[in-house]
Amino acid sequence: MKGKLSVKHLLSIRDLTPEDVELIFKTADNFKGILNAPIKKVPSLRDITIVNLFFENSTRTRVSFELAEKRLSADVINFSSSSSSVSKGESLLDTVNNLLAMKVDMVVMRHPAPGACQYLSHHIPAILINAGDGTHEHPTQALLDAYTLTQYWGGSIRGKKIAIVGDIRHSRVAFSDLLIFQKLGAEVCVCGPGTLIPPDMTSVGCKVSYDLDETLAWCDAVIMLRIQLERQDTAYIPSLRDYSLGYGLTRDRLQKIGREIPVLHPGPINRGVEISSEVADAPQSQILNQVENGVAVRMAVLYLLAGVAGG
Ligand code: CP
Protein backbone atom coordinates (compact mmCIF):
# COMPACT_ATOMS: atom_id res chain seq x y z
CA MET A 1 0.00 0.00 0.00
CA LYS A 2 1.45 3.39 -0.99
CA GLY A 3 0.56 6.94 0.03
CA LYS A 4 1.18 9.65 2.58
CA LEU A 5 -1.14 11.81 4.67
CA SER A 6 -0.71 15.59 4.71
CA VAL A 7 -0.73 15.58 8.55
CA LYS A 8 1.64 14.27 11.23
CA HIS A 9 -1.13 13.75 13.84
CA LEU A 10 -4.86 13.09 13.68
CA LEU A 11 -6.22 15.83 15.93
CA SER A 12 -9.23 17.13 14.01
CA ILE A 13 -11.15 16.33 10.83
CA ARG A 14 -10.56 19.99 9.94
CA ASP A 15 -6.88 19.22 9.27
CA LEU A 16 -7.54 16.47 6.70
CA THR A 17 -7.81 17.12 2.96
CA PRO A 18 -10.39 15.21 0.89
CA GLU A 19 -7.37 13.35 -0.61
CA ASP A 20 -6.30 12.30 2.92
CA VAL A 21 -9.78 10.92 3.57
CA GLU A 22 -9.77 9.08 0.24
CA LEU A 23 -6.36 7.54 1.08
CA ILE A 24 -7.59 6.45 4.52
CA PHE A 25 -10.69 4.83 2.94
CA LYS A 26 -8.64 3.02 0.26
CA THR A 27 -6.23 1.73 2.92
CA ALA A 28 -9.19 0.70 5.11
CA ASP A 29 -10.62 -1.28 2.17
CA ASN A 30 -7.41 -3.31 2.08
CA PHE A 31 -7.41 -3.86 5.84
CA LYS A 32 -11.08 -4.84 5.81
CA GLY A 33 -10.17 -7.58 3.34
CA ILE A 34 -7.44 -8.78 5.71
CA LEU A 35 -9.79 -8.68 8.73
CA ASN A 36 -12.18 -10.99 6.88
CA ALA A 37 -9.42 -13.42 5.83
CA PRO A 38 -8.38 -16.47 7.90
CA ILE A 39 -5.09 -14.78 8.98
CA LYS A 40 -6.11 -11.38 10.37
CA LYS A 41 -2.68 -10.06 11.31
CA VAL A 42 -0.04 -8.20 9.26
CA PRO A 43 3.51 -7.26 10.34
CA SER A 44 3.27 -3.57 9.27
CA LEU A 45 3.84 -1.94 12.71
CA ARG A 46 6.11 -4.64 14.16
CA ASP A 47 8.70 -2.15 15.45
CA ILE A 48 6.19 0.48 16.66
CA THR A 49 5.08 0.95 20.29
CA ILE A 50 1.67 2.56 20.91
CA VAL A 51 0.14 3.72 24.18
CA ASN A 52 -3.64 4.03 24.53
CA LEU A 53 -4.23 6.80 27.08
CA PHE A 54 -7.85 6.87 28.20
CA PHE A 55 -8.83 9.56 30.71
CA GLU A 56 -12.55 8.92 30.03
CA ASN A 57 -14.66 5.76 29.80
CA SER A 58 -14.85 3.95 26.47
CA THR A 59 -15.89 0.57 25.14
CA ARG A 60 -15.84 0.75 21.32
CA THR A 61 -12.99 3.20 20.70
CA ARG A 62 -10.59 1.67 23.24
CA VAL A 63 -11.14 -1.93 22.14
CA SER A 64 -11.20 -0.97 18.45
CA PHE A 65 -7.84 0.85 18.69
CA GLU A 66 -6.28 -1.97 20.70
CA LEU A 67 -7.46 -4.56 18.20
CA ALA A 68 -6.33 -2.43 15.23
CA GLU A 69 -2.87 -2.03 16.80
CA LYS A 70 -2.58 -5.76 17.55
CA ARG A 71 -3.72 -6.71 14.02
CA LEU A 72 -0.86 -4.50 12.76
CA SER A 73 1.61 -6.28 15.12
CA ALA A 74 2.42 -3.13 17.16
CA ASP A 75 3.49 -3.35 20.81
CA VAL A 76 0.53 -2.02 22.80
CA ILE A 77 0.32 -0.42 26.26
CA ASN A 78 -3.08 0.39 27.76
CA PHE A 79 -3.27 3.19 30.28
CA SER A 80 -6.33 4.25 32.24
CA SER A 81 -6.21 7.36 34.41
CA SER A 82 -8.06 5.82 37.38
CA SER A 83 -5.28 3.26 38.03
CA SER A 84 -2.36 5.61 37.31
CA SER A 85 -0.34 8.30 39.08
CA VAL A 86 -2.59 10.95 37.51
CA SER A 87 -4.77 10.43 40.59
CA LYS A 88 -1.71 11.52 42.67
CA GLY A 89 -1.62 14.92 40.97
CA GLU A 90 0.78 14.31 38.04
CA SER A 91 0.21 16.66 35.09
CA LEU A 92 -0.84 15.38 31.64
CA LEU A 93 2.45 16.53 30.14
CA ASP A 94 4.58 14.86 32.84
CA THR A 95 2.57 11.64 32.47
CA VAL A 96 3.04 11.56 28.70
CA ASN A 97 6.72 12.54 28.84
CA ASN A 98 7.36 9.68 31.28
CA LEU A 99 5.68 7.26 28.89
CA LEU A 100 7.68 8.63 25.95
CA ALA A 101 10.93 8.15 27.92
CA MET A 102 10.13 4.43 27.65
CA LYS A 103 10.39 4.81 23.84
CA VAL A 104 6.73 5.01 22.85
CA ASP A 105 6.20 6.05 19.20
CA MET A 106 2.47 6.83 19.04
CA VAL A 107 -0.12 8.06 21.54
CA VAL A 108 -3.87 7.46 21.18
CA MET A 109 -5.65 9.68 23.69
CA ARG A 110 -9.19 10.23 24.95
CA HIS A 111 -9.49 13.15 27.35
CA PRO A 112 -12.43 15.13 28.82
CA ALA A 113 -10.81 18.51 28.00
CA PRO A 114 -11.49 19.93 24.52
CA GLY A 115 -8.13 20.62 22.86
CA ALA A 116 -6.10 18.29 25.11
CA CYS A 117 -4.58 16.55 22.08
CA GLN A 118 -3.77 19.86 20.35
CA TYR A 119 -2.03 21.01 23.54
CA LEU A 120 0.09 17.84 23.70
CA SER A 121 1.00 18.10 20.02
CA HIS A 122 2.88 21.36 20.77
CA HIS A 123 4.97 19.74 23.50
CA ILE A 124 5.80 16.14 22.58
CA PRO A 125 7.56 14.54 19.61
CA ALA A 126 5.35 11.39 19.33
CA ILE A 127 2.55 10.91 16.79
CA LEU A 128 -0.85 11.70 18.36
CA ILE A 129 -4.33 10.42 17.57
CA ASN A 130 -7.34 12.10 19.15
CA ALA A 131 -9.73 9.39 20.37
CA GLY A 132 -12.26 11.98 21.58
CA ASP A 133 -11.59 15.25 23.45
CA GLY A 134 -14.52 16.46 25.54
CA THR A 135 -17.25 18.06 23.46
CA HIS A 136 -14.78 19.00 20.71
CA GLU A 137 -13.95 16.21 18.22
CA HIS A 138 -13.87 12.45 17.64
CA PRO A 139 -12.11 12.20 14.27
CA THR A 140 -11.83 8.41 13.93
CA GLN A 141 -15.58 8.06 14.69
CA ALA A 142 -16.30 10.54 11.87
CA LEU A 143 -13.99 8.65 9.51
CA LEU A 144 -15.71 5.35 10.24
CA ASP A 145 -19.18 6.92 9.94
CA ALA A 146 -18.30 8.42 6.54
CA TYR A 147 -16.63 5.16 5.48
CA THR A 148 -19.75 3.17 6.45
CA LEU A 149 -22.00 5.47 4.40
CA THR A 150 -19.54 5.47 1.49
CA GLN A 151 -19.70 1.68 1.43
CA TYR A 152 -23.50 1.68 1.84
CA TRP A 153 -23.91 3.97 -1.20
CA GLY A 154 -21.32 2.12 -3.28
CA GLY A 155 -18.42 4.59 -3.36
CA SER A 156 -19.38 8.19 -2.51
CA ILE A 157 -21.50 10.33 -0.19
CA ARG A 158 -21.32 13.38 -2.51
CA GLY A 159 -24.74 15.01 -2.93
CA LYS A 160 -26.37 12.92 -0.18
CA LYS A 161 -28.46 14.47 2.58
CA ILE A 162 -27.43 13.36 6.06
CA ALA A 163 -29.28 14.19 9.29
CA ILE A 164 -27.62 14.18 12.71
CA VAL A 165 -30.25 14.01 15.45
CA GLY A 166 -30.00 14.52 19.19
CA ASP A 167 -27.72 16.25 21.66
CA ILE A 168 -25.72 18.28 19.16
CA ARG A 169 -24.58 20.76 21.82
CA HIS A 170 -22.55 18.21 23.82
CA SER A 171 -21.55 15.82 21.03
CA ARG A 172 -18.00 15.62 19.67
CA VAL A 173 -19.28 13.11 17.10
CA ALA A 174 -21.78 15.63 15.70
CA PHE A 175 -19.07 18.22 15.09
CA SER A 176 -16.58 15.78 13.52
CA ASP A 177 -19.32 14.16 11.40
CA LEU A 178 -20.51 17.55 10.17
CA LEU A 179 -16.96 18.47 9.11
CA ILE A 180 -16.26 15.23 7.26
CA PHE A 181 -19.65 15.00 5.52
CA GLN A 182 -19.31 18.57 4.23
CA LYS A 183 -15.70 17.92 3.19
CA LEU A 184 -16.89 14.95 1.11
CA GLY A 185 -19.71 16.92 -0.54
CA ALA A 186 -22.77 15.86 1.46
CA GLU A 187 -25.49 18.19 2.81
CA VAL A 188 -26.03 18.09 6.58
CA CYS A 189 -29.00 18.90 8.81
CA VAL A 190 -28.76 18.88 12.60
CA CYS A 191 -32.01 18.16 14.42
CA GLY A 192 -33.04 18.23 18.07
CA PRO A 193 -34.67 20.41 20.70
CA GLY A 194 -33.55 24.04 20.57
CA THR A 195 -31.78 23.72 23.91
CA LEU A 196 -29.52 20.96 22.53
CA ILE A 197 -28.50 22.75 19.33
CA PRO A 198 -25.80 25.48 19.56
CA PRO A 199 -27.11 28.88 18.33
CA ASP A 200 -24.50 29.34 15.55
CA MET A 201 -25.04 26.15 13.52
CA THR A 202 -26.32 27.81 10.34
CA SER A 203 -23.06 29.81 10.15
CA VAL A 204 -21.16 26.55 9.53
CA GLY A 205 -23.33 25.82 6.50
CA CYS A 206 -25.72 23.18 7.79
CA LYS A 207 -29.50 23.10 8.02
CA VAL A 208 -31.14 23.22 11.44
CA SER A 209 -34.43 21.49 12.24
CA TYR A 210 -36.47 21.08 15.40
CA ASP A 211 -38.84 18.54 13.83
CA LEU A 212 -37.71 14.92 13.51
CA ASP A 213 -40.48 13.83 11.11
CA GLU A 214 -39.70 16.66 8.67
CA THR A 215 -36.00 15.84 8.91
CA LEU A 216 -36.58 12.14 8.20
CA ALA A 217 -38.65 13.06 5.13
CA TRP A 218 -35.69 15.19 3.89
CA CYS A 219 -32.68 12.95 4.53
CA ASP A 220 -30.99 9.99 2.81
CA ALA A 221 -29.39 8.77 6.07
CA VAL A 222 -29.86 9.50 9.75
CA ILE A 223 -27.32 9.45 12.57
CA MET A 224 -28.87 9.23 16.02
CA LEU A 225 -27.00 10.51 19.08
CA ARG A 226 -27.59 9.84 22.76
CA ILE A 227 -28.25 12.56 25.32
CA GLN A 228 -24.89 13.20 27.01
CA LEU A 229 -26.19 13.56 30.57
CA GLU A 230 -22.63 13.33 31.97
CA ARG A 231 -21.74 16.62 30.22
CA GLN A 232 -24.87 18.54 31.25
CA ASP A 233 -24.66 20.91 34.19
CA THR A 234 -28.35 21.81 33.99
CA ALA A 235 -31.58 20.27 32.62
CA TYR A 236 -31.81 20.82 28.85
CA ILE A 237 -34.98 18.71 28.42
CA PRO A 238 -38.04 18.32 30.67
CA SER A 239 -37.59 14.51 30.89
CA LEU A 240 -36.23 11.56 28.88
CA ARG A 241 -39.86 10.53 28.21
CA ASP A 242 -40.62 13.94 26.63
CA TYR A 243 -37.40 13.78 24.64
CA SER A 244 -38.18 10.31 23.36
CA LEU A 245 -41.67 11.35 22.21
CA GLY A 246 -40.23 14.25 20.22
CA TYR A 247 -36.91 12.87 18.99
CA GLY A 248 -36.86 9.09 19.52
CA LEU A 249 -36.45 7.10 16.28
CA THR A 250 -39.18 4.45 16.07
CA ARG A 251 -40.31 2.00 13.40
CA ASP A 252 -43.56 3.99 12.95
CA ARG A 253 -41.61 7.17 12.21
CA LEU A 254 -39.39 5.40 9.67
CA GLN A 255 -42.37 3.69 8.01
CA LYS A 256 -44.08 7.06 7.50
CA ILE A 257 -41.35 8.22 5.08
CA GLY A 258 -42.09 5.32 2.72
CA ARG A 259 -38.47 4.41 1.80
CA GLU A 260 -35.61 2.68 3.58
CA ILE A 261 -32.76 4.87 4.85
CA PRO A 262 -29.64 3.71 6.71
CA VAL A 263 -29.68 4.39 10.45
CA LEU A 264 -26.36 5.00 12.22
CA HIS A 265 -25.42 5.55 15.86
CA PRO A 266 -21.89 5.89 17.28
CA GLY A 267 -22.93 4.15 20.53
CA PRO A 268 -23.43 3.64 23.32
CA ILE A 269 -27.14 3.43 22.44
CA ASN A 270 -29.92 4.09 24.94
CA ARG A 271 -32.71 1.78 23.76
CA GLY A 272 -36.14 3.33 24.18
CA VAL A 273 -34.76 6.88 24.47
CA GLU A 274 -33.20 8.11 21.18
CA ILE A 275 -33.73 4.82 19.33
CA SER A 276 -36.21 1.98 19.74
CA SER A 277 -34.99 -1.62 19.94
CA GLU A 278 -36.89 -2.44 16.73
CA VAL A 279 -34.92 0.22 14.83
CA ALA A 280 -31.56 -0.54 16.46
CA ASP A 281 -31.87 -4.19 15.42
CA ALA A 282 -33.52 -3.63 12.01
CA PRO A 283 -31.74 -4.63 8.76
CA GLN A 284 -31.30 -0.93 7.85
CA SER A 285 -29.39 -0.32 11.10
CA GLN A 286 -25.67 0.17 10.39
CA ILE A 287 -24.66 0.21 14.05
CA LEU A 288 -22.65 -3.03 14.05
CA ASN A 289 -21.26 -2.31 10.56
CA GLN A 290 -19.90 0.95 12.01
CA VAL A 291 -18.18 -1.01 14.79
CA GLU A 292 -16.74 -3.52 12.30
CA ASN A 293 -15.53 -0.75 9.96
CA GLY A 294 -13.99 1.08 12.93
CA VAL A 295 -11.20 -1.48 13.25
CA ALA A 296 -10.26 -1.27 9.55
CA VAL A 297 -10.42 2.55 9.55
CA ARG A 298 -8.27 2.78 12.70
CA MET A 299 -5.76 0.31 11.22
CA ALA A 300 -5.57 2.60 8.17
CA VAL A 301 -5.03 5.73 10.30
CA LEU A 302 -2.34 4.07 12.45
CA TYR A 303 -0.57 2.59 9.43
CA LEU A 304 -0.54 5.84 7.46
CA LEU A 305 0.50 8.06 10.39
CA ALA A 306 3.28 5.65 11.38
CA GLY A 307 4.81 6.48 8.01
CA VAL A 308 5.51 2.88 7.08
CA ALA A 309 3.61 3.27 3.79
CA GLY A 310 5.88 3.55 0.75
CA GLY A 311 5.68 6.11 -2.06
N1 CP B 1 -18.45 5.73 19.83
C1 CP B 1 -17.69 5.82 20.94
O1 CP B 1 -16.82 6.68 21.07
O2 CP B 1 -17.98 4.87 21.87
P1 CP B 1 -17.14 4.66 23.21
O3 CP B 1 -17.38 5.84 24.09
O4 CP B 1 -17.64 3.35 23.80
O5 CP B 1 -15.68 4.57 22.83
PDB file of N, CA, C and O in Angstrom, residues 5 8 20 35 37 49 52 69 78 121 176 182 189 212 221 223 234 240 242 248 251 271 279 281:
ATOM      1  N   LEU A   5      -0.181  10.799   4.218  1.00  0.00           N
ATOM      2  CA  LEU A   5      -1.141  11.807   4.668  1.00  0.00           C
ATOM      3  C   LEU A   5      -0.456  13.172   4.720  1.00  0.00           C
ATOM      4  O   LEU A   5       0.760  13.262   4.883  1.00  0.00           O
ATOM      5  N   LYS A   8       0.792  15.132  10.396  1.00  0.00           N
ATOM      6  CA  LYS A   8       1.641  14.269  11.234  1.00  0.00           C
ATOM      7  C   LYS A   8       0.791  13.561  12.295  1.00  0.00           C
ATOM      8  O   LYS A   8       1.078  12.442  12.699  1.00  0.00           O
ATOM      9  N   ASP A  20      -6.669  13.097   1.731  1.00  0.00           N
ATOM     10  CA  ASP A  20      -6.295  12.304   2.918  1.00  0.00           C
ATOM     11  C   ASP A  20      -7.404  11.300   3.240  1.00  0.00           C
ATOM     12  O   ASP A  20      -7.144  10.134   3.527  1.00  0.00           O
ATOM     13  N   LEU A  35      -9.031  -8.333   7.516  1.00  0.00           N
ATOM     14  CA  LEU A  35      -9.793  -8.682   8.732  1.00  0.00           C
ATOM     15  C   LEU A  35     -10.811  -9.783   8.468  1.00  0.00           C
ATOM     16  O   LEU A  35     -11.241 -10.471   9.394  1.00  0.00           O
ATOM     17  N   ALA A  37     -10.166 -12.253   6.305  1.00  0.00           N
ATOM     18  CA  ALA A  37      -9.417 -13.422   5.831  1.00  0.00           C
ATOM     19  C   ALA A  37      -9.085 -14.327   7.029  1.00  0.00           C
ATOM     20  O   ALA A  37      -9.175 -13.888   8.179  1.00  0.00           O
ATOM     21  N   THR A  49       5.719   1.098  18.972  1.00  0.00           N
ATOM     22  CA  THR A  49       5.076   0.949  20.286  1.00  0.00           C
ATOM     23  C   THR A  49       4.023   2.049  20.439  1.00  0.00           C
ATOM     24  O   THR A  49       4.296   3.223  20.201  1.00  0.00           O
ATOM     25  N   ASN A  52      -2.242   3.581  24.549  1.00  0.00           N
ATOM     26  CA  ASN A  52      -3.644   4.027  24.531  1.00  0.00           C
ATOM     27  C   ASN A  52      -3.930   4.683  25.873  1.00  0.00           C
ATOM     28  O   ASN A  52      -4.010   4.006  26.895  1.00  0.00           O
ATOM     29  N   GLU A  69      -4.325  -2.047  16.556  1.00  0.00           N
ATOM     30  CA  GLU A  69      -2.874  -2.029  16.803  1.00  0.00           C
ATOM     31  C   GLU A  69      -2.320  -3.449  16.820  1.00  0.00           C
ATOM     32  O   GLU A  69      -1.270  -3.730  16.237  1.00  0.00           O
ATOM     33  N   ASN A  78      -1.787  -0.232  27.429  1.00  0.00           N
ATOM     34  CA  ASN A  78      -3.076   0.395  27.757  1.00  0.00           C
ATOM     35  C   ASN A  78      -2.973   1.108  29.096  1.00  0.00           C
ATOM     36  O   ASN A  78      -2.502   0.537  30.075  1.00  0.00           O
ATOM     37  N   SER A 121       0.275  18.115  21.298  1.00  0.00           N
ATOM     38  CA  SER A 121       1.002  18.097  20.021  1.00  0.00           C
ATOM     39  C   SER A 121       2.056  19.206  19.955  1.00  0.00           C
ATOM     40  O   SER A 121       3.006  19.110  19.192  1.00  0.00           O
ATOM     41  N   SER A 176     -17.499  16.445  14.445  1.00  0.00           N
ATOM     42  CA  SER A 176     -16.575  15.778  13.515  1.00  0.00           C
ATOM     43  C   SER A 176     -17.327  15.229  12.304  1.00  0.00           C
ATOM     44  O   SER A 176     -16.836  15.296  11.173  1.00  0.00           O
ATOM     45  N   GLN A 182     -19.411  17.378   5.106  1.00  0.00           N
ATOM     46  CA  GLN A 182     -19.308  18.568   4.234  1.00  0.00           C
ATOM     47  C   GLN A 182     -18.053  18.491   3.372  1.00  0.00           C
ATOM     48  O   GLN A 182     -18.083  18.810   2.192  1.00  0.00           O
ATOM     49  N   CYS A 189     -28.000  18.220   7.972  1.00  0.00           N
ATOM     50  CA  CYS A 189     -29.003  18.896   8.810  1.00  0.00           C
ATOM     51  C   CYS A 189     -28.836  18.397  10.235  1.00  0.00           C
ATOM     52  O   CYS A 189     -28.739  17.182  10.454  1.00  0.00           O
ATOM     53  N   LEU A 212     -38.319  16.171  13.979  1.00  0.00           N
ATOM     54  CA  LEU A 212     -37.709  14.924  13.512  1.00  0.00           C
ATOM     55  C   LEU A 212     -38.423  14.361  12.286  1.00  0.00           C
ATOM     56  O   LEU A 212     -37.771  13.879  11.351  1.00  0.00           O
ATOM     57  N   ALA A 221     -29.954   9.583   4.986  1.00  0.00           N
ATOM     58  CA  ALA A 221     -29.390   8.766   6.073  1.00  0.00           C
ATOM     59  C   ALA A 221     -29.564   9.543   7.364  1.00  0.00           C
ATOM     60  O   ALA A 221     -29.560  10.784   7.348  1.00  0.00           O
ATOM     61  N   ILE A 223     -28.238   9.846  11.493  1.00  0.00           N
ATOM     62  CA  ILE A 223     -27.324   9.454  12.574  1.00  0.00           C
ATOM     63  C   ILE A 223     -27.963   9.884  13.887  1.00  0.00           C
ATOM     64  O   ILE A 223     -28.215  11.074  14.100  1.00  0.00           O
ATOM     65  N   THR A 234     -26.990  21.363  33.677  1.00  0.00           N
ATOM     66  CA  THR A 234     -28.349  21.806  33.988  1.00  0.00           C
ATOM     67  C   THR A 234     -29.308  20.951  33.157  1.00  0.00           C
ATOM     68  O   THR A 234     -28.868  20.183  32.305  1.00  0.00           O
ATOM     69  N   LEU A 240     -36.605  12.471  29.973  1.00  0.00           N
ATOM     70  CA  LEU A 240     -36.228  11.561  28.880  1.00  0.00           C
ATOM     71  C   LEU A 240     -37.468  11.092  28.129  1.00  0.00           C
ATOM     72  O   LEU A 240     -37.449  10.862  26.922  1.00  0.00           O
ATOM     73  N   ASP A 242     -40.256  12.867  27.576  1.00  0.00           N
ATOM     74  CA  ASP A 242     -40.620  13.939  26.629  1.00  0.00           C
ATOM     75  C   ASP A 242     -39.672  13.947  25.441  1.00  0.00           C
ATOM     76  O   ASP A 242     -40.095  14.109  24.298  1.00  0.00           O
ATOM     77  N   GLY A 248     -37.238  10.498  19.545  1.00  0.00           N
ATOM     78  CA  GLY A 248     -36.865   9.086  19.521  1.00  0.00           C
ATOM     79  C   GLY A 248     -37.175   8.490  18.145  1.00  0.00           C
ATOM     80  O   GLY A 248     -38.244   8.734  17.574  1.00  0.00           O
ATOM     81  N   ARG A 251     -39.961   2.628  14.674  1.00  0.00           N
ATOM     82  CA  ARG A 251     -40.313   1.997  13.401  1.00  0.00           C
ATOM     83  C   ARG A 251     -41.458   2.762  12.730  1.00  0.00           C
ATOM     84  O   ARG A 251     -41.467   2.953  11.511  1.00  0.00           O
ATOM     85  N   ARG A 271     -31.492   2.336  24.361  1.00  0.00           N
ATOM     86  CA  ARG A 271     -32.706   1.783  23.763  1.00  0.00           C
ATOM     87  C   ARG A 271     -33.937   2.380  24.447  1.00  0.00           C
ATOM     88  O   ARG A 271     -33.987   2.452  25.671  1.00  0.00           O
ATOM     89  N   VAL A 279     -35.743  -0.495  15.822  1.00  0.00           N
ATOM     90  CA  VAL A 279     -34.922   0.220  14.828  1.00  0.00           C
ATOM     91  C   VAL A 279     -33.442  -0.152  14.990  1.00  0.00           C
ATOM     92  O   VAL A 279     -32.739  -0.401  14.003  1.00  0.00           O
ATOM     93  N   ASP A 281     -32.156  -2.830  15.880  1.00  0.00           N
ATOM     94  CA  ASP A 281     -31.874  -4.195  15.419  1.00  0.00           C
ATOM     95  C   ASP A 281     -32.413  -4.463  14.012  1.00  0.00           C
ATOM     96  O   ASP A 281     -32.359  -5.603  13.534  1.00  0.00           O
TER      97      ASP A 281
END
